[in-house]
CSV table of C-alpha atoms and ligand atoms in Angstrom, one decimal:
chain,number,residue,atom,x,y,z
A,1,UNK,CA,-7.7,4.8,18.2
A,2,UNK,CA,-5.1,1.9,18.8
A,3,UNK,CA,-6.4,1.3,22.3
A,4,UNK,CA,-10.1,0.7,20.8
A,5,UNK,CA,-8.9,-2.8,20.1
A,6,UNK,CA,-8.8,-4.1,23.5
A,7,UNK,CA,-8.4,-7.7,22.5
A,8,UNK,CA,-5.0,-6.9,20.7
A,9,UNK,CA,-3.8,-5.3,24.0
A,10,UNK,CA,-4.9,-8.2,25.9
A,11,UNK,CA,-3.3,-10.9,23.7
A,12,UNK,CA,-0.1,-9.0,23.8
A,13,UNK,CA,0.1,-9.2,27.5
A,14,UNK,CA,1.7,-12.3,29.3
A,15,UNK,CA,-1.4,-13.5,30.8
A,16,UNK,CA,-3.5,-12.6,27.6
A,17,UNK,CA,-1.2,-14.5,25.4
A,18,UNK,CA,-1.4,-17.7,27.7
A,19,UNK,CA,-5.3,-17.4,27.9
A,20,UNK,CA,-5.8,-17.0,24.2
A,21,UNK,CA,-3.3,-19.5,23.2
A,22,UNK,CA,-4.8,-22.1,25.5
A,23,UNK,CA,-8.2,-21.4,24.0
A,24,UNK,CA,-6.9,-21.5,20.4
A,25,UNK,CA,-8.0,-17.9,19.8
A,26,UNK,CA,-6.5,-15.4,17.4
A,27,UNK,CA,-3.2,-14.0,18.7
A,28,UNK,CA,-2.7,-10.8,16.8
A,29,UNK,CA,0.8,-9.5,16.8
A,30,UNK,CA,1.4,-5.6,17.6
A,31,UNK,CA,2.1,-4.3,14.1
A,32,UNK,CA,5.5,-2.4,14.0
A,33,UNK,CA,4.8,0.9,12.4
A,34,UNK,CA,7.1,3.8,11.5
A,35,UNK,CA,8.9,5.6,14.4
A,36,UNK,CA,10.7,8.7,13.9
A,37,UNK,CA,14.6,8.2,14.1
A,38,UNK,CA,14.3,4.4,14.0
A,39,UNK,CA,15.5,2.5,11.1
A,40,UNK,CA,12.7,1.9,8.7
A,41,UNK,CA,13.6,-0.9,6.3
A,42,UNK,CA,13.6,-4.6,7.5
A,43,UNK,CA,17.1,-6.1,7.3
A,44,UNK,CA,19.1,-8.2,6.9
A,45,UNK,CA,17.6,-9.1,3.8
A,46,UNK,CA,17.9,-12.6,2.5
A,47,UNK,CA,18.4,-12.9,-1.3
A,48,UNK,CA,17.2,-15.4,-3.7
A,49,UNK,CA,17.6,-15.2,-7.4
A,50,UNK,CA,16.0,-17.5,-10.0
A,51,UNK,CA,17.7,-18.4,-13.2
A,52,UNK,CA,17.7,-15.4,-15.6
A,53,UNK,CA,16.7,-12.9,-12.9
A,54,UNK,CA,16.6,-9.3,-14.4
A,55,UNK,CA,16.8,-7.3,-11.1
A,56,UNK,CA,20.2,-8.0,-9.7
A,57,UNK,CA,21.6,-4.7,-10.9
A,58,UNK,CA,18.7,-2.4,-9.7
A,59,UNK,CA,18.4,-4.2,-6.4
A,60,UNK,CA,22.0,-4.0,-5.8
A,61,UNK,CA,21.9,-0.2,-6.5
A,62,UNK,CA,19.0,0.1,-3.9
A,63,UNK,CA,20.9,-1.9,-1.3
A,64,UNK,CA,23.9,0.4,-1.8
A,65,UNK,CA,22.0,3.6,-1.5
A,66,UNK,CA,19.8,2.5,1.3
A,67,UNK,CA,22.8,0.9,3.0
A,68,UNK,CA,21.1,-2.5,3.5
A,69,UNK,CA,22.7,-5.6,4.8
A,70,UNK,CA,22.1,-8.7,2.9
A,71,UNK,CA,22.5,-12.4,3.1
A,72,UNK,CA,22.5,-14.8,0.1
A,73,UNK,CA,21.1,-18.3,-0.2
A,74,UNK,CA,23.4,-21.2,-1.1
A,75,UNK,CA,22.4,-21.2,-4.7
A,76,UNK,CA,22.6,-17.4,-5.2
A,77,UNK,CA,26.1,-16.9,-6.7
A,78,UNK,CA,24.7,-14.1,-8.8
A,79,UNK,CA,23.9,-12.0,-5.8
A,80,UNK,CA,27.3,-12.9,-4.0
A,81,UNK,CA,29.2,-11.6,-6.8
A,82,UNK,CA,26.8,-8.5,-7.5
A,83,UNK,CA,27.2,-7.6,-3.7
A,84,UNK,CA,31.2,-7.8,-4.1
A,85,UNK,CA,31.0,-5.6,-7.2
A,86,UNK,CA,28.8,-3.0,-5.5
A,87,UNK,CA,30.5,-3.3,-2.1
A,88,UNK,CA,27.3,-4.4,-0.4
A,89,UNK,CA,27.6,-6.1,3.1
A,90,UNK,CA,26.6,-9.8,2.5
A,91,UNK,CA,27.2,-13.4,4.1
A,92,UNK,CA,26.1,-16.7,3.2
A,93,UNK,CA,22.8,-17.8,5.0
A,94,UNK,CA,22.6,-20.9,7.1
A,95,UNK,CA,19.8,-21.8,9.0
A,96,UNK,CA,22.0,-22.6,12.0
A,97,UNK,CA,24.0,-19.6,12.2
A,98,UNK,CA,22.3,-16.6,10.4
A,99,UNK,CA,19.5,-16.0,13.0
A,100,UNK,CA,16.4,-14.2,12.2
A,101,UNK,CA,16.3,-12.1,8.9
A,102,UNK,CA,14.1,-9.0,8.5
A,103,UNK,CA,13.1,-9.9,4.9
A,104,UNK,CA,13.2,-12.2,2.0
A,105,UNK,CA,13.4,-11.1,-1.6
A,106,UNK,CA,13.2,-13.5,-4.5
A,107,UNK,CA,13.9,-12.5,-8.1
A,108,UNK,CA,11.6,-14.9,-10.0
A,109,UNK,CA,11.6,-12.6,-13.2
A,110,UNK,CA,13.6,-15.0,-15.2
A,111,UNK,CA,11.8,-18.3,-14.3
A,112,UNK,CA,10.4,-19.9,-17.4
A,113,UNK,CA,10.2,-23.7,-16.8
A,114,UNK,CA,9.7,-26.4,-14.2
A,115,UNK,CA,13.4,-26.7,-13.3
A,116,UNK,CA,13.8,-22.9,-12.8
A,117,UNK,CA,10.7,-23.0,-10.5
A,118,UNK,CA,12.3,-25.5,-8.2
A,119,UNK,CA,14.7,-22.8,-7.1
A,120,UNK,CA,11.8,-20.8,-5.8
A,121,UNK,CA,10.6,-23.9,-3.9
A,122,UNK,CA,13.9,-24.7,-2.3
A,123,UNK,CA,14.6,-21.0,-1.4
A,124,UNK,CA,11.3,-20.6,0.5
A,125,UNK,CA,11.3,-24.1,2.0
A,126,UNK,CA,14.7,-23.5,3.5
A,127,UNK,CA,14.4,-20.0,4.5
A,128,UNK,CA,10.9,-19.1,5.5
A,129,UNK,CA,11.2,-20.1,9.1
A,130,UNK,CA,14.0,-17.6,9.5
A,131,UNK,CA,11.7,-14.5,8.9
A,132,UNK,CA,11.2,-12.5,12.1
A,133,UNK,CA,8.1,-11.0,13.5
A,134,UNK,CA,7.0,-8.0,11.5
A,135,UNK,CA,9.2,-9.3,8.5
A,136,UNK,CA,8.6,-8.8,4.9
A,137,UNK,CA,8.6,-11.1,1.9
A,138,UNK,CA,8.7,-9.7,-1.7
A,139,UNK,CA,8.6,-12.0,-4.8
A,140,UNK,CA,9.4,-10.3,-8.1
A,141,UNK,CA,7.9,-11.7,-11.3
A,142,UNK,CA,7.6,-10.9,-15.0
A,143,UNK,CA,4.3,-9.6,-16.1
A,144,UNK,CA,2.6,-12.9,-17.5
A,145,UNK,CA,1.7,-11.1,-20.8
A,146,UNK,CA,5.2,-10.4,-21.5
A,147,UNK,CA,6.5,-14.0,-20.8
A,148,UNK,CA,8.1,-15.7,-23.6
A,149,UNK,CA,6.1,-19.0,-23.7
A,150,UNK,CA,2.8,-20.5,-22.2
A,151,UNK,CA,4.7,-22.2,-19.6
A,152,UNK,CA,6.5,-19.2,-18.6
A,153,UNK,CA,3.3,-17.1,-18.4
A,154,UNK,CA,1.7,-19.9,-16.4
A,155,UNK,CA,4.4,-19.9,-14.0
A,156,UNK,CA,4.6,-16.2,-13.8
A,157,UNK,CA,0.8,-15.9,-13.1
A,158,UNK,CA,1.1,-18.8,-10.8
A,159,UNK,CA,3.3,-16.6,-8.4
A,160,UNK,CA,0.1,-14.8,-7.4
A,161,UNK,CA,-1.3,-18.1,-5.9
A,162,UNK,CA,2.0,-18.7,-4.3
A,163,UNK,CA,2.5,-15.4,-2.5
A,164,UNK,CA,-1.1,-15.1,-1.5
A,165,UNK,CA,-1.0,-18.5,0.1
A,166,UNK,CA,2.4,-17.7,1.7
A,167,UNK,CA,0.6,-14.6,3.3
A,168,UNK,CA,-2.0,-16.7,4.8
A,169,UNK,CA,0.4,-19.4,6.2
A,170,UNK,CA,2.8,-16.9,8.0
A,171,UNK,CA,1.6,-15.5,11.2
A,172,UNK,CA,3.5,-12.8,13.2
A,173,UNK,CA,2.5,-10.0,10.9
A,174,UNK,CA,4.8,-10.9,8.1
A,175,UNK,CA,3.7,-9.2,5.0
A,176,UNK,CA,4.1,-10.8,1.5
A,177,UNK,CA,3.8,-9.2,-1.9
A,178,UNK,CA,4.2,-9.9,-5.5
A,179,UNK,CA,5.8,-7.3,-7.8
A,180,UNK,CA,5.6,-7.8,-11.6
A,181,UNK,CA,8.1,-5.9,-13.4
A,182,UNK,CA,7.6,-5.4,-17.1
A,183,UNK,CA,10.7,-5.7,-19.3
A,184,UNK,CA,12.3,-2.5,-19.5
A,185,UNK,CA,11.1,-1.2,-16.3
A,186,UNK,CA,13.9,-2.7,-14.0
A,187,UNK,CA,15.1,0.7,-13.1
A,188,UNK,CA,11.8,1.7,-11.8
A,189,UNK,CA,11.5,-0.6,-8.9
A,190,UNK,CA,13.1,1.1,-6.1
A,191,UNK,CA,10.4,3.2,-4.6
A,192,UNK,CA,8.0,0.1,-4.4
A,193,UNK,CA,10.8,-2.2,-3.2
A,194,UNK,CA,11.6,0.3,-0.3
A,195,UNK,CA,7.9,0.7,0.6
A,196,UNK,CA,7.3,-3.3,0.8
A,197,UNK,CA,10.5,-3.5,3.0
A,198,UNK,CA,9.4,-0.7,5.1
A,199,UNK,CA,7.2,-0.4,8.2
A,200,UNK,CA,4.9,1.8,6.2
A,201,UNK,CA,3.6,-1.5,4.7
A,202,UNK,CA,2.7,-2.9,8.0
A,203,UNK,CA,-1.0,-3.7,7.1
A,204,UNK,CA,-0.5,-4.4,3.4
A,205,UNK,CA,-0.2,-8.0,2.4
A,206,UNK,CA,-1.2,-10.3,-0.3
A,207,UNK,CA,-1.0,-7.6,-2.9
A,208,UNK,CA,0.1,-7.7,-6.6
A,209,UNK,CA,1.7,-4.6,-8.0
A,210,UNK,CA,2.8,-4.0,-11.7
A,211,UNK,CA,5.6,-1.8,-12.5
A,212,UNK,CA,5.8,-0.5,-16.1
A,213,UNK,CA,8.5,2.1,-17.5
A,214,UNK,CA,7.7,5.5,-16.5
A,215,UNK,CA,6.8,8.0,-19.0
A,216,UNK,CA,8.3,11.0,-17.1
A,217,UNK,CA,12.1,11.2,-16.6
A,218,UNK,CA,13.2,10.0,-13.2
A,219,UNK,CA,13.7,12.9,-10.7
A,220,UNK,CA,16.1,13.0,-8.0
A,221,UNK,CA,14.3,12.9,-4.6
A,222,UNK,CA,15.3,12.3,-0.8
A,223,UNK,CA,13.7,9.2,0.3
A,224,UNK,CA,13.6,10.6,3.8
A,225,UNK,CA,11.6,13.5,2.6
A,226,UNK,CA,10.0,12.4,-0.7
A,227,UNK,CA,7.5,15.2,-0.9
A,228,UNK,CA,9.8,18.1,-0.1
A,229,UNK,CA,8.8,21.1,-2.3
A,230,UNK,CA,5.5,19.7,-3.4
A,231,UNK,CA,1.8,20.9,-2.8
A,232,UNK,CA,-0.6,18.0,-1.9
A,233,UNK,CA,-4.4,18.5,-2.0
A,234,UNK,CA,-6.2,16.1,0.7
A,235,UNK,CA,-10.0,16.1,0.7
A,236,UNK,CA,-11.9,15.0,3.9
A,237,UNK,CA,-8.7,16.1,5.8
A,238,UNK,CA,-10.4,17.3,9.0
A,239,UNK,CA,-10.5,13.9,10.7
A,240,UNK,CA,-10.0,10.1,10.4
A,241,UNK,CA,-8.0,8.8,7.4
A,242,UNK,CA,-7.8,12.1,5.7
A,243,UNK,CA,-6.2,13.8,8.9
A,244,UNK,CA,-3.6,10.9,8.9
A,245,UNK,CA,-2.8,11.4,5.1
A,246,UNK,CA,-2.4,15.1,5.9
A,247,UNK,CA,0.0,14.5,8.6
A,248,UNK,CA,1.9,12.0,6.5
A,249,UNK,CA,2.4,14.4,3.6
A,250,UNK,CA,3.5,17.2,6.1
A,251,UNK,CA,5.9,14.7,7.6
A,252,UNK,CA,7.4,13.9,4.2
A,253,UNK,CA,7.9,17.6,3.4
A,254,UNK,CA,4.9,18.7,1.5
A,255,UNK,CA,2.7,21.8,1.8
A,256,UNK,CA,-0.6,20.2,2.4
A,257,UNK,CA,-4.0,22.0,1.2
A,258,UNK,CA,-6.5,20.4,3.6
A,259,UNK,CA,-10.1,20.4,2.2
A,260,UNK,CA,-13.3,19.6,4.2
A,261,UNK,CA,-16.9,20.7,4.3
A,262,UNK,CA,-17.4,24.3,5.8
A,263,UNK,CA,-18.9,23.1,9.1
A,264,UNK,CA,-15.5,21.5,9.6
A,265,UNK,CA,-13.7,24.7,9.1
A,266,UNK,CA,-12.4,25.0,12.7
A,267,UNK,CA,-10.9,21.5,12.6
A,268,UNK,CA,-9.4,22.2,9.3
A,269,UNK,CA,-7.8,25.4,10.4
A,270,UNK,CA,-6.3,23.8,13.3
A,271,UNK,CA,-4.8,21.0,11.2
A,272,UNK,CA,-3.6,23.6,8.6
A,273,UNK,CA,-1.8,25.6,11.3
A,274,UNK,CA,-0.3,22.5,12.9
A,275,UNK,CA,1.1,21.3,9.7
A,276,UNK,CA,2.0,24.6,8.3
A,277,UNK,CA,-0.3,24.1,5.4
A,278,UNK,CA,-3.6,25.8,4.1
A,279,UNK,CA,-7.3,25.2,4.7
A,280,UNK,CA,-9.7,24.9,1.9
A,281,UNK,CA,-13.3,24.7,3.3
A,282,UNK,CA,-15.5,23.5,0.5
A,283,UNK,CA,-18.1,21.0,-0.2
A,284,UNK,CA,-16.9,18.9,-3.1
A,285,UNK,CA,-20.3,18.3,-4.4
A,286,UNK,CA,-21.1,22.2,-4.7
A,287,UNK,CA,-21.7,23.0,-8.4
A,288,UNK,CA,-18.5,25.1,-8.5
A,289,UNK,CA,-16.3,23.1,-6.5
A,290,UNK,CA,-14.2,21.7,-9.5
A,291,UNK,CA,-13.7,25.2,-10.7
A,292,UNK,CA,-12.7,26.4,-7.2
A,293,UNK,CA,-10.2,23.8,-6.7
A,294,UNK,CA,-8.7,24.3,-10.2
A,295,UNK,CA,-8.3,28.1,-9.4
A,296,UNK,CA,-6.7,27.1,-6.1
A,297,UNK,CA,-4.3,24.7,-7.8
A,298,UNK,CA,-3.3,27.4,-10.4
A,299,UNK,CA,-2.8,30.1,-7.8
A,300,UNK,CA,-0.1,27.7,-6.3
A,301,UNK,CA,1.4,26.9,-9.5
A,302,UNK,CA,-0.5,23.5,-9.7
A,303,UNK,CA,-0.7,20.6,-7.3
A,304,UNK,CA,1.8,17.8,-7.3
A,305,UNK,CA,-0.5,15.4,-5.5
A,306,UNK,CA,-4.4,15.1,-5.2
A,307,UNK,CA,-5.8,12.5,-2.7
A,308,UNK,CA,-9.5,11.9,-3.1
A,309,UNK,CA,-10.3,10.8,0.4
A,310,UNK,CA,-13.5,12.5,1.4
A,311,UNK,CA,-16.1,9.9,1.5
A,312,UNK,CA,-19.5,9.1,3.1
A,313,UNK,CA,-21.6,6.0,3.9
A,314,UNK,CA,-25.4,5.9,4.0
A,315,UNK,CA,-26.1,2.1,4.5
A,316,UNK,CA,-29.6,0.4,3.9
A,317,UNK,CA,-30.3,-2.7,1.8
A,318,UNK,CA,-31.4,-1.8,-1.6
A,319,UNK,CA,-35.2,-2.2,-1.1
A,320,UNK,CA,-35.1,0.0,1.8
A,321,UNK,CA,-32.8,2.6,0.5
A,322,UNK,CA,-34.3,6.0,-0.4
A,323,UNK,CA,-33.2,8.0,-3.4
A,324,UNK,CA,-31.4,10.5,-1.1
A,325,UNK,CA,-29.1,8.0,0.2
A,326,UNK,CA,-28.2,6.7,-3.2
A,327,UNK,CA,-27.6,10.0,-4.6
A,328,UNK,CA,-25.5,11.6,-1.9
A,329,UNK,CA,-23.1,8.6,-1.7
A,330,UNK,CA,-22.8,8.6,-5.5
A,331,UNK,CA,-22.1,12.4,-5.5
A,332,UNK,CA,-19.6,12.5,-2.8
A,333,UNK,CA,-17.7,9.2,-3.4
A,334,UNK,CA,-17.6,9.1,-7.1
A,335,UNK,CA,-18.9,12.0,-9.3
A,336,UNK,CA,-17.2,14.8,-7.3
A,337,UNK,CA,-13.9,13.2,-7.5
A,338,UNK,CA,-14.5,12.5,-11.3
A,339,UNK,CA,-15.4,16.1,-11.9
A,340,UNK,CA,-12.5,17.4,-9.8
A,341,UNK,CA,-9.8,15.0,-11.6
A,342,UNK,CA,-11.3,15.9,-15.0
A,343,UNK,CA,-11.1,19.7,-14.2
A,344,UNK,CA,-7.3,19.4,-12.8
A,345,UNK,CA,-6.1,17.2,-15.8
A,346,UNK,CA,-7.8,19.2,-18.6
A,347,UNK,CA,-7.2,22.6,-16.9
A,348,UNK,CA,-3.5,22.2,-16.2
A,349,UNK,CA,-4.1,22.0,-12.5
A,350,UNK,CA,-1.4,19.2,-12.0
A,351,UNK,CA,2.3,19.4,-12.4
A,352,UNK,CA,4.5,17.2,-14.3
A,353,UNK,CA,5.2,13.9,-12.4
A,354,UNK,CA,1.8,14.6,-10.6
A,355,UNK,CA,-0.1,12.0,-8.6
A,356,UNK,CA,-3.9,11.5,-8.2
A,357,UNK,CA,-4.8,8.8,-5.5
A,358,UNK,CA,-8.4,7.7,-4.9
A,359,UNK,CA,-9.7,6.1,-1.7
A,360,UNK,CA,-11.7,3.2,-2.8
A,361,UNK,CA,-12.7,0.4,-0.2
A,362,UNK,CA,-12.8,-3.4,0.2
A,363,UNK,CA,-16.6,-3.0,-0.3
A,364,UNK,CA,-15.8,-2.1,-3.8
A,365,UNK,CA,-14.1,-5.2,-4.4
A,366,UNK,CA,-15.9,-7.8,-2.3
A,367,UNK,CA,-19.4,-6.1,-1.9
A,368,UNK,CA,-21.0,-5.6,1.5
A,369,UNK,CA,-24.5,-6.1,2.8
A,370,UNK,CA,-26.3,-2.8,3.0
A,371,UNK,CA,-23.8,-1.1,1.0
A,372,UNK,CA,-24.9,-1.3,-2.8
A,373,UNK,CA,-24.7,2.5,-3.0
A,374,UNK,CA,-21.2,2.7,-1.3
A,375,UNK,CA,-19.7,-0.4,-3.1
A,376,UNK,CA,-20.9,0.9,-6.4
A,377,UNK,CA,-19.1,4.2,-5.7
A,378,UNK,CA,-16.0,2.7,-4.6
A,379,UNK,CA,-15.8,0.1,-7.4
A,380,UNK,CA,-16.4,2.9,-9.7
A,381,UNK,CA,-13.4,4.7,-8.6
A,382,UNK,CA,-11.4,1.6,-9.4
A,383,UNK,CA,-12.8,1.8,-13.0
A,384,UNK,CA,-11.9,5.5,-13.3
A,385,UNK,CA,-8.4,4.9,-12.2
A,386,UNK,CA,-8.0,2.1,-14.8
A,387,UNK,CA,-9.5,4.2,-17.5
A,388,UNK,CA,-7.8,7.4,-16.8
A,389,UNK,CA,-4.3,6.0,-16.2
A,390,UNK,CA,-3.1,5.7,-20.0
A,391,UNK,CA,-4.2,9.2,-20.7
A,392,UNK,CA,-2.7,10.6,-17.5
A,393,UNK,CA,0.5,8.8,-18.3
A,394,UNK,CA,1.1,11.1,-21.4
A,395,UNK,CA,1.6,13.9,-19.0
A,396,UNK,CA,3.8,12.0,-16.8
A,397,UNK,CA,1.0,11.8,-14.2
A,398,UNK,CA,-0.3,8.6,-12.5
A,399,UNK,CA,-3.7,7.8,-11.0
A,400,UNK,CA,-4.1,4.9,-8.6
A,401,UNK,CA,-6.3,3.8,-5.7
A,402,UNK,CA,-6.1,2.3,-2.3
A,403,UNK,CA,-8.8,0.0,-1.0
A,404,UNK,CA,-8.7,0.1,2.8
A,405,UNK,CA,-10.3,-2.9,4.6
A,406,UNK,CA,-11.2,-2.5,8.3
A,407,UNK,CA,-9.4,0.6,9.6
A,408,UNK,CA,-10.0,1.9,13.1
A,409,UNK,CA,-11.8,5.2,12.7
A,410,UNK,CA,-15.0,6.9,13.8
A,411,UNK,CA,-16.7,5.4,10.8
A,412,UNK,CA,-15.9,1.8,12.1
A,413,UNK,CA,-16.4,2.5,15.7
A,414,UNK,CA,-20.0,3.0,14.9
A,415,UNK,CA,-20.5,-0.6,13.6
A,416,UNK,CA,-22.3,-2.8,16.1
A,417,UNK,CA,-19.8,-4.8,18.4
A,418,UNK,CA,-20.3,-8.3,16.9
A,419,UNK,CA,-19.9,-7.2,13.3
A,420,UNK,CA,-17.2,-4.9,14.2
A,421,UNK,CA,-15.2,-7.8,15.9
A,422,UNK,CA,-15.6,-10.1,12.9
A,423,UNK,CA,-14.4,-7.3,10.6
A,424,UNK,CA,-11.4,-6.8,12.7
A,425,UNK,CA,-10.2,-10.4,12.9
A,426,UNK,CA,-10.9,-11.9,9.3
A,427,UNK,CA,-7.6,-11.0,8.0
A,428,UNK,CA,-4.1,-12.4,8.0
A,429,UNK,CA,-3.1,-9.9,10.8
A,430,UNK,CA,-6.1,-10.7,12.9
A,431,UNK,CA,-6.7,-6.9,13.6
A,432,UNK,CA,-7.9,-3.7,12.1
A,433,UNK,CA,-5.5,-1.2,10.4
A,434,UNK,CA,-4.9,2.4,11.6
A,435,UNK,CA,-5.4,5.4,9.4
A,436,UNK,CA,-1.6,5.8,9.2
A,437,UNK,CA,-1.5,2.4,7.3
A,438,UNK,CA,-3.7,3.9,4.5
A,439,UNK,CA,-1.7,7.0,4.6
A,440,UNK,CA,1.6,5.2,4.1
A,441,UNK,CA,0.3,3.5,1.0
A,442,UNK,CA,-0.9,6.7,-0.6
A,443,UNK,CA,2.5,8.1,0.3
A,444,UNK,CA,4.1,5.3,-1.8
A,445,UNK,CA,1.8,5.9,-4.7
A,446,UNK,CA,2.5,9.6,-4.5
A,447,UNK,CA,6.3,9.4,-4.3
A,448,UNK,CA,8.2,11.1,-7.1
A,449,UNK,CA,9.8,7.7,-7.7
A,450,UNK,CA,6.6,5.7,-8.3
A,451,UNK,CA,6.2,6.8,-11.8
A,452,UNK,CA,6.0,3.2,-13.0
A,453,UNK,CA,3.0,2.3,-10.8
A,454,UNK,CA,-0.1,3.4,-12.8
A,455,UNK,CA,-3.7,2.5,-13.0
A,456,UNK,CA,-3.7,0.2,-9.9
A,457,UNK,CA,-5.6,-0.6,-6.9
A,458,UNK,CA,-3.8,-1.8,-3.8
A,459,UNK,CA,-5.7,-3.1,-0.7
A,460,UNK,CA,-4.7,-1.9,2.7
A,461,UNK,CA,-6.5,-4.7,4.6
A,462,UNK,CA,-3.9,-6.9,6.4
A,463,UNK,CA,-4.9,-9.6,3.6
A,464,UNK,CA,-8.6,-9.7,4.5
A,465,UNK,CA,-10.3,-13.0,3.7
A,466,UNK,CA,-13.0,-10.9,2.0
A,467,UNK,CA,-12.9,-10.6,-1.8
A,468,UNK,CA,-9.5,-12.3,-1.9
B,1,LIG,N1,-12.8,3.6,8.0
B,1,LIG,C1,-12.7,2.6,7.2
B,1,LIG,O1,-12.5,1.4,7.6
B,1,LIG,C2,-12.7,2.7,5.7
B,1,LIG,C3,-12.6,1.5,5.0
B,1,LIG,C4,-12.6,1.6,3.5
B,1,LIG,C5,-12.7,3.0,3.0
B,1,LIG,N2,-12.7,4.0,3.9
B,1,LIG,C6,-12.8,5.4,3.0
B,1,LIG,O2,-11.8,6.2,3.6
B,1,LIG,C7,-12.2,7.6,3.4
B,1,LIG,C8,-12.0,8.2,4.8
B,1,LIG,O3,-12.8,7.6,5.8
B,1,LIG,P1,-12.9,7.9,7.3
B,1,LIG,O4,-13.1,6.6,8.0
B,1,LIG,O5,-11.7,8.7,7.7
B,1,LIG,O6,-14.3,8.8,7.3
B,1,LIG,P2,-14.5,10.0,8.1
B,1,LIG,O7,-16.2,10.0,8.1
B,1,LIG,O8,-14.0,9.9,9.5
B,1,LIG,O9,-13.9,11.2,7.4
B,1,LIG,C9,-14.5,11.5,6.1
B,1,LIG,C10,-14.4,13.0,5.9
B,1,LIG,O10,-14.7,13.4,4.6
B,1,LIG,C11,-15.4,14.7,4.8
B,1,LIG,N3,-16.4,14.8,3.8
B,1,LIG,C12,-17.7,14.2,3.5
B,1,LIG,N4,-18.2,14.7,2.6
B,1,LIG,C13,-17.6,15.8,2.0
B,1,LIG,C14,-18.0,16.7,1.0
B,1,LIG,N5,-19.0,16.6,0.4
B,1,LIG,N6,-16.9,17.6,0.8
B,1,LIG,C15,-15.8,17.6,1.4
B,1,LIG,N7,-15.5,16.8,2.4
B,1,LIG,C16,-16.5,15.7,2.7
B,1,LIG,C17,-16.1,14.5,6.2
B,1,LIG,O11,-16.5,15.7,6.5
B,1,LIG,C18,-14.9,13.9,6.9
B,1,LIG,O12,-14.2,14.7,7.5
B,1,LIG,C19,-13.6,7.6,2.8
B,1,LIG,O13,-13.4,7.8,1.4
B,1,LIG,C20,-14.1,6.1,3.2
B,1,LIG,O14,-15.1,5.7,2.4
B,1,LIG,C21,-12.8,3.9,5.1
């Protein structure tokens, strides 16, 4: 699918770069995605810590376990000392001698007033030019509702504006995120920090994630094979994004149960065989589908992860939309996932520390011409995730959603050229994402280490200008 974006290949050739540069056209950078056997986390990581930052110890523990090399900003004595204590490789950053860095991390969790905020300004003002192509920036904040004063809450909420603007300023495929950490949730930041430093987050930018203290006890897992020993149901797995999700979970060590409509049984069998998984040919809108899925789950001792990926579009403006288009989209995209989730949660079809991930859409956030039905169904999933999260948490289960923007698949290949081209370029990365980008974000939600991330929707859209 990557070759479908010929403009991206052209601008990355010497001649193409010259032509597009001279004409002032967008110059998308080839996103660096995960490659087997290659280091996955961006480094060295340049560390900044605002006064009172709460994350020095958990970050130091992560740097030690992931063997990350760090640099520290001149004001950051806190990190210099922590690095010495934890025997982490570190050196003082200087613009002249340090060269390009892979990532910037700034712990703003303790910033409560104007003076504290100046340290954020100085850190980014002095270091941002040092971030290399495909670099990563993560700012950590404290959830504004947990801040100690109005000023602190305003500053913490303000970080959203800061990180989103930074994402729009930086080209060269640098992804910027804000991670709010609730007091008491410090120990739960590892899987999210790893994800945002990794090549898996290539097409995720301008996002805001909240981490709460997980209900389920932390479990040991291998970050290189986080799904080992787990069973994962993926709906709509015979092609497109669903096939990429199935591939990713198999890569990460899971037994994949690949579900799709019975007419796709041959493709499904081929996928199941290739991944050493199982095929489950089933229409999720069939009257007995939820029951059939629950009994499959029980036969396997419960699923650890369920990914509601199956989805359809039946576009027409509302005045021209017949009831069939409306009903089919509601049923496949919204009501079937609701029935299945309900059956699995109430029937014991999900194991402890289980994960449910819904595939929503940018349409469900921004709205889209001709997609009143589709956008309703996809926004509905976001509502369902918010509503179910506290209930699911009681069983140590999380439920979240990804909202893909423009992803290169058969669905988007069918869009007329001019609209397709606009959809591709209207984001901070100036290109469409690939199915693997969506799969990687789902893999992060589904990680055994992501128990603190619940009830959230994260966009995989290259920081699209739509609905931002
Ligand atoms: N491609 C994009 O740019 C994009 C953007 C945002 C969201 N999404 C969402 O991502 C998901 C996957 O999209 P895609 O582009 O891979 O689409 P796709 O059409 O290539 O794949 C969807 C799969 O779902 C299956 N499916 C449809 N109805 C089903 C049913 N009743 N029971 C079981 N399986 C069923 C289809 O057979 C197909 O294999 C969808 O939910 C879609 O809405 C896609």
